[in-house]
Amino acid sequence: MFFRWDWLRPVLTAPIVPTLGPVHPDALTVGVFEDTLRAADTGDFLPYDKDRRWGGEKDEKVLREDVVHQREHTLIPTLTRRGRGTVKVFAYGLRDTIVDEAAELAAKLAAVHDVVSARVVRPLGPETTHPRGTRIQLKDFTVGPCPDPGGPVRSVTAWPAAVQETFAPFAEAMARDGLAFLHTQMQAGRCGPVIAAAVEDRVVGAIGPMEVLPDAIGRPQLMPQYFAVLPEARGQGLGRILWRAAMHWGQSHGAAYQLLQTEVEGPSDHLCQTEGLTSLGFTYTMSA
């Protein structure tokens, strides 16, 4: 094994794993980190990688030869060629100086691999005061029921054809939230159902795809979704109804939990906080 768990575990302030994203605390083991190294050699998706849903090849990989693994800190760099390319260095450690070390490594590796962007990803614990970046949140389906919220939401395919036809312009309008990409996957039949909200026979919000897959230890996880409501339709509670409908779907289909990432102080962050989700920590990404 490459990683020593007695070195790595004390500095895992938030359950985030390079190339995989958030991981349930129960599944956060040295084996998951070892798996990312093996995947870097093969180029394959790990069986529990959320990105494998979209097919193709895994774009981001760990630069295993450049990992820095010491008693008090660990730096794990990754490389993606998407766009003009990015090197990220995940900085696990309790000392503030680790950010400078990670930034230096990221800049060096960006030059070596001839990519434009060099970034540092800093995991931070849930007790962090005045956090920035992204909050990791846990929805546990085993602690209570998730009732059907009712309201003007249903699967896209359950709406009348005239309403379904309005999904394409909605998706295009919300392309920055990933809905245009989601629409292409829907058209190709490569994803699970999508739940949509409609007002006056027009789609104004959506969440999906709805899919449950096993995590690294075999527990069923509701996978992350794209989620958006048109700006002019906000303030009516449709986002909350959509989210509750998704949680009802997940619980009804056997999911044990879902992990979400929300922009700190953003609308989804406030929604999840008021819905009683557990904060597992934060990640803050900065340019090197």
Tab-separated table of N, CA and C in Angstrom, residues 115-214:
chain	number	residue	atom	x	y	z
A	115	VAL	N	-0.390	22.702	-19.071
A	115	VAL	CA	-1.799	23.062	-18.933
A	115	VAL	C	-1.889	24.483	-18.387
A	116	VAL	N	-3.044	25.094	-18.568
A	116	VAL	CA	-3.191	26.517	-18.270
A	116	VAL	C	-3.471	26.786	-16.801
A	117	SER	N	-4.278	25.941	-16.183
A	117	SER	CA	-4.788	26.252	-14.849
A	117	SER	C	-4.101	25.420	-13.772
A	118	ALA	N	-3.752	26.078	-12.663
A	118	ALA	CA	-3.174	25.408	-11.489
A	118	ALA	C	-3.979	25.842	-10.269
A	119	ARG	N	-4.510	24.873	-9.528
A	119	ARG	CA	-5.384	25.187	-8.403
A	119	ARG	C	-5.024	24.355	-7.175
A	120	VAL	N	-5.424	24.885	-6.023
A	120	VAL	CA	-5.279	24.182	-4.756
A	120	VAL	C	-6.670	23.943	-4.188
A	121	VAL	N	-6.933	22.715	-3.769
A	121	VAL	CA	-8.201	22.369	-3.124
A	121	VAL	C	-7.914	22.118	-1.651
A	122	ARG	N	-8.511	22.916	-0.796
A	122	ARG	CA	-8.248	22.861	0.646
A	122	ARG	C	-9.493	22.355	1.373
A	123	PRO	N	-9.485	21.119	1.863
A	123	PRO	CA	-10.596	20.646	2.690
A	123	PRO	C	-10.562	21.300	4.070
A	124	LEU	N	-11.732	21.641	4.577
A	124	LEU	CA	-11.851	22.287	5.879
A	124	LEU	C	-12.943	21.593	6.693
A	125	GLY	N	-12.763	21.526	7.996
A	125	GLY	CA	-13.688	20.818	8.856
A	125	GLY	C	-15.017	21.537	9.029
A	126	PRO	N	-16.044	20.816	9.499
A	126	PRO	CA	-17.385	21.417	9.672
A	126	PRO	C	-17.427	22.518	10.712
A	127	GLU	N	-16.434	22.564	11.587
A	127	GLU	CA	-16.404	23.593	12.628
A	127	GLU	C	-15.795	24.909	12.120
A	128	THR	N	-15.395	24.962	10.860
A	128	THR	CA	-14.761	26.151	10.297
A	128	THR	C	-15.662	27.384	10.434
A	129	THR	N	-15.116	28.465	10.951
A	129	THR	CA	-15.863	29.718	11.049
A	129	THR	C	-15.650	30.539	9.784
A	130	HIS	N	-16.705	31.198	9.335
A	130	HIS	CA	-16.670	32.028	8.125
A	130	HIS	C	-16.110	31.246	6.924
A	131	PRO	N	-16.701	30.088	6.611
A	131	PRO	CA	-16.183	29.286	5.500
A	131	PRO	C	-16.488	29.931	4.149
A	132	ARG	N	-15.682	29.564	3.167
A	132	ARG	CA	-15.923	29.939	1.774
A	132	ARG	C	-15.907	28.669	0.935
A	133	GLY	N	-16.343	28.789	-0.294
A	133	GLY	CA	-16.272	27.656	-1.202
A	133	GLY	C	-17.517	26.803	-1.179
A	134	THR	N	-17.327	25.511	-0.991
A	134	THR	CA	-18.402	24.528	-1.122
A	134	THR	C	-18.607	23.777	0.179
A	135	ARG	N	-19.856	23.634	0.567
A	135	ARG	CA	-20.201	22.851	1.751
A	135	ARG	C	-20.576	21.428	1.324
A	136	ILE	N	-20.086	20.425	2.062
A	136	ILE	CA	-20.453	19.027	1.835
A	136	ILE	C	-21.560	18.681	2.819
A	137	GLN	N	-22.701	18.221	2.294
A	137	GLN	CA	-23.858	17.977	3.143
A	137	GLN	C	-24.352	16.541	2.973
A	138	LEU	N	-24.872	15.994	4.061
A	138	LEU	CA	-25.342	14.612	4.087
A	138	LEU	C	-26.842	14.570	4.353
A	139	LYS	N	-27.567	13.904	3.471
A	139	LYS	CA	-28.979	13.587	3.692
A	139	LYS	C	-29.059	12.102	4.022
A	140	ASP	N	-29.472	11.784	5.246
A	140	ASP	CA	-29.563	10.402	5.717
A	140	ASP	C	-31.021	9.950	5.615
A	141	PHE	N	-31.270	8.987	4.731
A	141	PHE	CA	-32.635	8.524	4.514
A	141	PHE	C	-33.110	7.543	5.586
A	142	THR	N	-32.219	7.143	6.475
A	142	THR	CA	-32.586	6.121	7.467
A	142	THR	C	-33.140	6.724	8.751
A	143	VAL	N	-33.114	8.063	8.891
A	143	VAL	CA	-33.504	8.667	10.164
A	143	VAL	C	-34.954	9.134	10.201
A	144	GLY	N	-35.642	9.124	9.074
A	144	GLY	CA	-37.026	9.563	9.075
A	144	GLY	C	-37.616	9.527	7.682
A	145	PRO	N	-38.944	9.640	7.578
A	145	PRO	CA	-39.599	9.555	6.276
A	145	PRO	C	-39.382	10.801	5.429
A	146	CYS	N	-39.443	10.612	4.124
A	146	CYS	CA	-39.392	11.708	3.152
A	146	CYS	C	-40.688	11.667	2.345
A	147	PRO	N	-41.734	12.298	2.826
A	147	PRO	CA	-43.031	12.181	2.164
A	147	PRO	C	-43.073	12.879	0.813
A	148	ASP	N	-44.000	12.434	-0.020
A	148	ASP	CA	-44.240	13.071	-1.311
A	148	ASP	C	-44.772	14.480	-1.046
A	149	PRO	N	-44.108	15.519	-1.575
A	149	PRO	CA	-44.541	16.885	-1.270
A	149	PRO	C	-45.761	17.340	-2.055
A	150	GLY	N	-46.152	16.550	-3.082
A	150	GLY	CA	-47.240	17.006	-3.927
A	150	GLY	C	-46.800	18.187	-4.774
A	151	GLY	N	-47.755	18.990	-5.216
A	151	GLY	CA	-47.423	20.172	-5.999
A	151	GLY	C	-47.238	19.865	-7.474
A	152	PRO	N	-46.910	20.880	-8.262
A	152	PRO	CA	-46.829	20.733	-9.733
A	152	PRO	C	-45.509	20.130	-10.186
A	153	VAL	N	-45.154	18.968	-9.634
A	153	VAL	CA	-43.904	18.301	-10.017
A	153	VAL	C	-44.189	16.846	-10.336
A	154	ARG	N	-43.527	16.351	-11.352
A	154	ARG	CA	-43.610	14.938	-11.730
A	154	ARG	C	-42.468	14.648	-12.704
A	155	SER	N	-42.284	13.380	-12.997
A	155	SER	CA	-41.274	13.004	-13.984
A	155	SER	C	-41.563	13.711	-15.309
A	156	VAL	N	-40.519	14.118	-16.002
A	156	VAL	CA	-40.701	14.808	-17.282
A	156	VAL	C	-41.601	14.001	-18.204
A	157	THR	N	-41.391	12.691	-18.264
A	157	THR	CA	-42.164	11.856	-19.185
A	157	THR	C	-43.611	11.678	-18.746
A	158	ALA	N	-43.938	12.072	-17.510
A	158	ALA	CA	-45.321	11.965	-17.029
A	158	ALA	C	-46.144	13.211	-17.347
A	159	TRP	N	-45.485	14.282	-17.769
A	159	TRP	CA	-46.204	15.490	-18.162
A	159	TRP	C	-46.790	15.309	-19.564
A	160	PRO	N	-47.868	16.021	-19.900
A	160	PRO	CA	-48.387	15.967	-21.274
A	160	PRO	C	-47.325	16.379	-22.284
A	161	ALA	N	-47.468	15.923	-23.500
A	161	ALA	CA	-46.467	16.163	-24.538
A	161	ALA	C	-46.183	17.650	-24.718
A	162	ALA	N	-47.220	18.485	-24.615
A	162	ALA	CA	-47.018	19.922	-24.807
A	162	ALA	C	-46.099	20.496	-23.738
A	163	VAL	N	-46.184	19.967	-22.504
A	163	VAL	CA	-45.305	20.427	-21.432
A	163	VAL	C	-43.893	19.876	-21.648
A	164	GLN	N	-43.812	18.612	-22.043
A	164	GLN	CA	-42.501	18.019	-22.283
A	164	GLN	C	-41.697	18.811	-23.320
A	165	GLU	N	-42.389	19.354	-24.300
A	165	GLU	CA	-41.708	20.098	-25.358
A	165	GLU	C	-41.071	21.387	-24.850
A	166	THR	N	-41.494	21.851	-23.679
A	166	THR	CA	-40.916	23.083	-23.126
A	166	THR	C	-39.646	22.811	-22.329
A	167	PHE	N	-39.296	21.527	-22.172
A	167	PHE	CA	-38.086	21.226	-21.410
A	167	PHE	C	-36.832	21.691	-22.144
A	168	ALA	N	-36.812	21.555	-23.464
A	168	ALA	CA	-35.612	21.935	-24.223
A	168	ALA	C	-35.271	23.408	-24.053
A	169	PRO	N	-36.206	24.340	-24.247
A	169	PRO	CA	-35.833	25.750	-24.017
A	169	PRO	C	-35.484	26.044	-22.557
A	170	PHE	N	-36.150	25.363	-21.616
A	170	PHE	CA	-35.777	25.519	-20.213
A	170	PHE	C	-34.333	25.084	-20.002
A	171	ALA	N	-33.972	23.914	-20.527
A	171	ALA	CA	-32.617	23.386	-20.350
A	171	ALA	C	-31.583	24.319	-20.962
A	172	GLU	N	-31.897	24.888	-22.119
A	172	GLU	CA	-30.964	25.802	-22.761
A	172	GLU	C	-30.790	27.067	-21.926
A	173	ALA	N	-31.884	27.553	-21.350
A	173	ALA	CA	-31.806	28.757	-20.522
A	173	ALA	C	-30.976	28.523	-19.271
A	174	MET	N	-30.959	27.275	-18.778
A	174	MET	CA	-30.228	26.943	-17.559
A	174	MET	C	-28.974	26.122	-17.860
A	175	ALA	N	-28.371	26.381	-19.011
A	175	ALA	CA	-27.190	25.619	-19.432
A	175	ALA	C	-26.048	25.755	-18.440
A	176	ARG	N	-25.906	26.920	-17.820
A	176	ARG	CA	-24.801	27.121	-16.882
A	176	ARG	C	-24.944	26.239	-15.647
A	177	ASP	N	-26.149	25.762	-15.375
A	177	ASP	CA	-26.382	24.852	-14.252
A	177	ASP	C	-26.325	23.385	-14.677
A	178	GLY	N	-25.923	23.122	-15.913
A	178	GLY	CA	-25.773	21.749	-16.383
A	178	GLY	C	-27.004	21.145	-17.015
A	179	LEU	N	-28.071	21.908	-17.158
A	179	LEU	CA	-29.309	21.325	-17.665
A	179	LEU	C	-29.239	21.008	-19.155
A	180	ALA	N	-28.470	21.773	-19.933
A	180	ALA	CA	-28.328	21.451	-21.354
A	180	ALA	C	-27.610	20.116	-21.523
A	181	PHE	N	-26.559	19.902	-20.738
A	181	PHE	CA	-25.874	18.601	-20.775
A	181	PHE	C	-26.823	17.479	-20.359
A	182	LEU	N	-27.580	17.718	-19.287
A	182	LEU	CA	-28.526	16.714	-18.836
A	182	LEU	C	-29.533	16.385	-19.931
A	183	HIS	N	-29.984	17.406	-20.648
A	183	HIS	CA	-30.965	17.173	-21.712
A	183	HIS	C	-30.395	16.270	-22.803
A	184	THR	N	-29.109	16.458	-23.147
A	184	THR	CA	-28.508	15.578	-24.157
A	184	THR	C	-28.469	14.133	-23.674
A	185	GLN	N	-28.208	13.941	-22.375
A	185	GLN	CA	-28.199	12.584	-21.822
A	185	GLN	C	-29.603	11.976	-21.829
A	186	MET	N	-30.593	12.791	-21.546
A	186	MET	CA	-31.986	12.327	-21.590
A	186	MET	C	-32.362	11.897	-23.004
A	187	GLN	N	-31.993	12.705	-23.976
A	187	GLN	CA	-32.337	12.391	-25.366
A	187	GLN	C	-31.680	11.104	-25.838
A	188	ALA	N	-30.483	10.844	-25.293
A	188	ALA	CA	-29.755	9.627	-25.675
A	188	ALA	C	-30.189	8.416	-24.856
A	189	GLY	N	-31.069	8.625	-23.886
A	189	GLY	CA	-31.531	7.519	-23.044
A	189	GLY	C	-30.460	6.969	-22.135
A	190	ARG	N	-29.514	7.852	-21.696
A	190	ARG	CA	-28.379	7.385	-20.908
A	190	ARG	C	-28.456	7.778	-19.432
A	191	CYS	N	-29.637	8.144	-18.960
A	191	CYS	CA	-29.718	8.521	-17.548
A	191	CYS	C	-31.096	8.173	-17.002
A	192	GLY	N	-31.202	8.233	-15.674
A	192	GLY	CA	-32.448	7.932	-15.003
A	192	GLY	C	-33.468	9.050	-15.173
A	193	PRO	N	-34.618	8.919	-14.534
A	193	PRO	CA	-35.675	9.917	-14.700
A	193	PRO	C	-35.284	11.283	-14.163
A	194	VAL	N	-35.911	12.291	-14.717
A	194	VAL	CA	-35.730	13.673	-14.293
A	194	VAL	C	-37.089	14.207	-13.843
A	195	ILE	N	-37.105	14.864	-12.701
A	195	ILE	CA	-38.337	15.427	-12.151
A	195	ILE	C	-38.410	16.901	-12.539
A	196	ALA	N	-39.568	17.319	-13.040
A	196	ALA	CA	-39.729	18.694	-13.502
A	196	ALA	C	-40.916	19.362	-12.826
A	197	ALA	N	-40.793	20.666	-12.627
A	197	ALA	CA	-41.894	21.500	-12.143
A	197	ALA	C	-42.415	22.316	-13.317
A	198	ALA	N	-43.718	22.391	-13.447
A	198	ALA	CA	-44.321	23.145	-14.546
A	198	ALA	C	-45.367	24.109	-13.997
A	199	VAL	N	-45.386	25.296	-14.561
A	199	VAL	CA	-46.377	26.318	-14.230
A	199	VAL	C	-46.963	26.826	-15.534
A	200	GLU	N	-48.286	26.825	-15.626
A	200	GLU	CA	-48.982	27.250	-16.842
A	200	GLU	C	-48.449	26.511	-18.065
A	201	ASP	N	-48.336	25.187	-17.902
A	201	ASP	CA	-47.945	24.278	-18.993
A	201	ASP	C	-46.538	24.547	-19.528
A	202	ARG	N	-45.651	25.053	-18.663
A	202	ARG	CA	-44.275	25.303	-19.084
A	202	ARG	C	-43.328	24.860	-17.993
A	203	VAL	N	-42.298	24.078	-18.351
A	203	VAL	CA	-41.298	23.638	-17.384
A	203	VAL	C	-40.505	24.844	-16.906
A	204	VAL	N	-40.457	25.010	-15.582
A	204	VAL	CA	-39.725	26.140	-14.994
A	204	VAL	C	-38.650	25.687	-14.015
A	205	GLY	N	-38.582	24.383	-13.734
A	205	GLY	CA	-37.570	23.866	-12.820
A	205	GLY	C	-37.413	22.371	-13.005
A	206	ALA	N	-36.253	21.850	-12.624
A	206	ALA	CA	-36.013	20.413	-12.773
A	206	ALA	C	-34.899	19.966	-11.841
A	207	ILE	N	-34.936	18.683	-11.505
A	207	ILE	CA	-33.880	18.041	-10.724
A	207	ILE	C	-33.703	16.623	-11.253
A	208	GLY	N	-32.470	16.215	-11.452
A	208	GLY	CA	-32.219	14.879	-11.969
A	208	GLY	C	-30.798	14.772	-12.530
A	209	PRO	N	-30.428	13.577	-12.971
A	209	PRO	CA	-31.241	12.367	-13.035
A	209	PRO	C	-31.345	11.675	-11.684
A	210	MET	N	-32.397	10.895	-11.529
A	210	MET	CA	-32.620	10.151	-10.307
A	210	MET	C	-32.056	8.746	-10.494
A	211	GLU	N	-30.989	8.453	-9.763
A	211	GLU	CA	-30.310	7.161	-9.882
A	211	GLU	C	-29.725	6.763	-8.537
A	212	VAL	N	-29.816	5.481	-8.198
A	212	VAL	CA	-29.249	4.941	-6.964
A	212	VAL	C	-28.192	3.908	-7.347
A	213	LEU	N	-26.967	4.097	-6.840
A	213	LEU	CA	-25.865	3.183	-7.133
A	213	LEU	C	-25.109	2.876	-5.846
A	214	PRO	N	-24.430	1.722	-5.768
A	214	PRO	CA	-23.675	1.380	-4.556
A	214	PRO	C	-22.413	2.210	-4.429
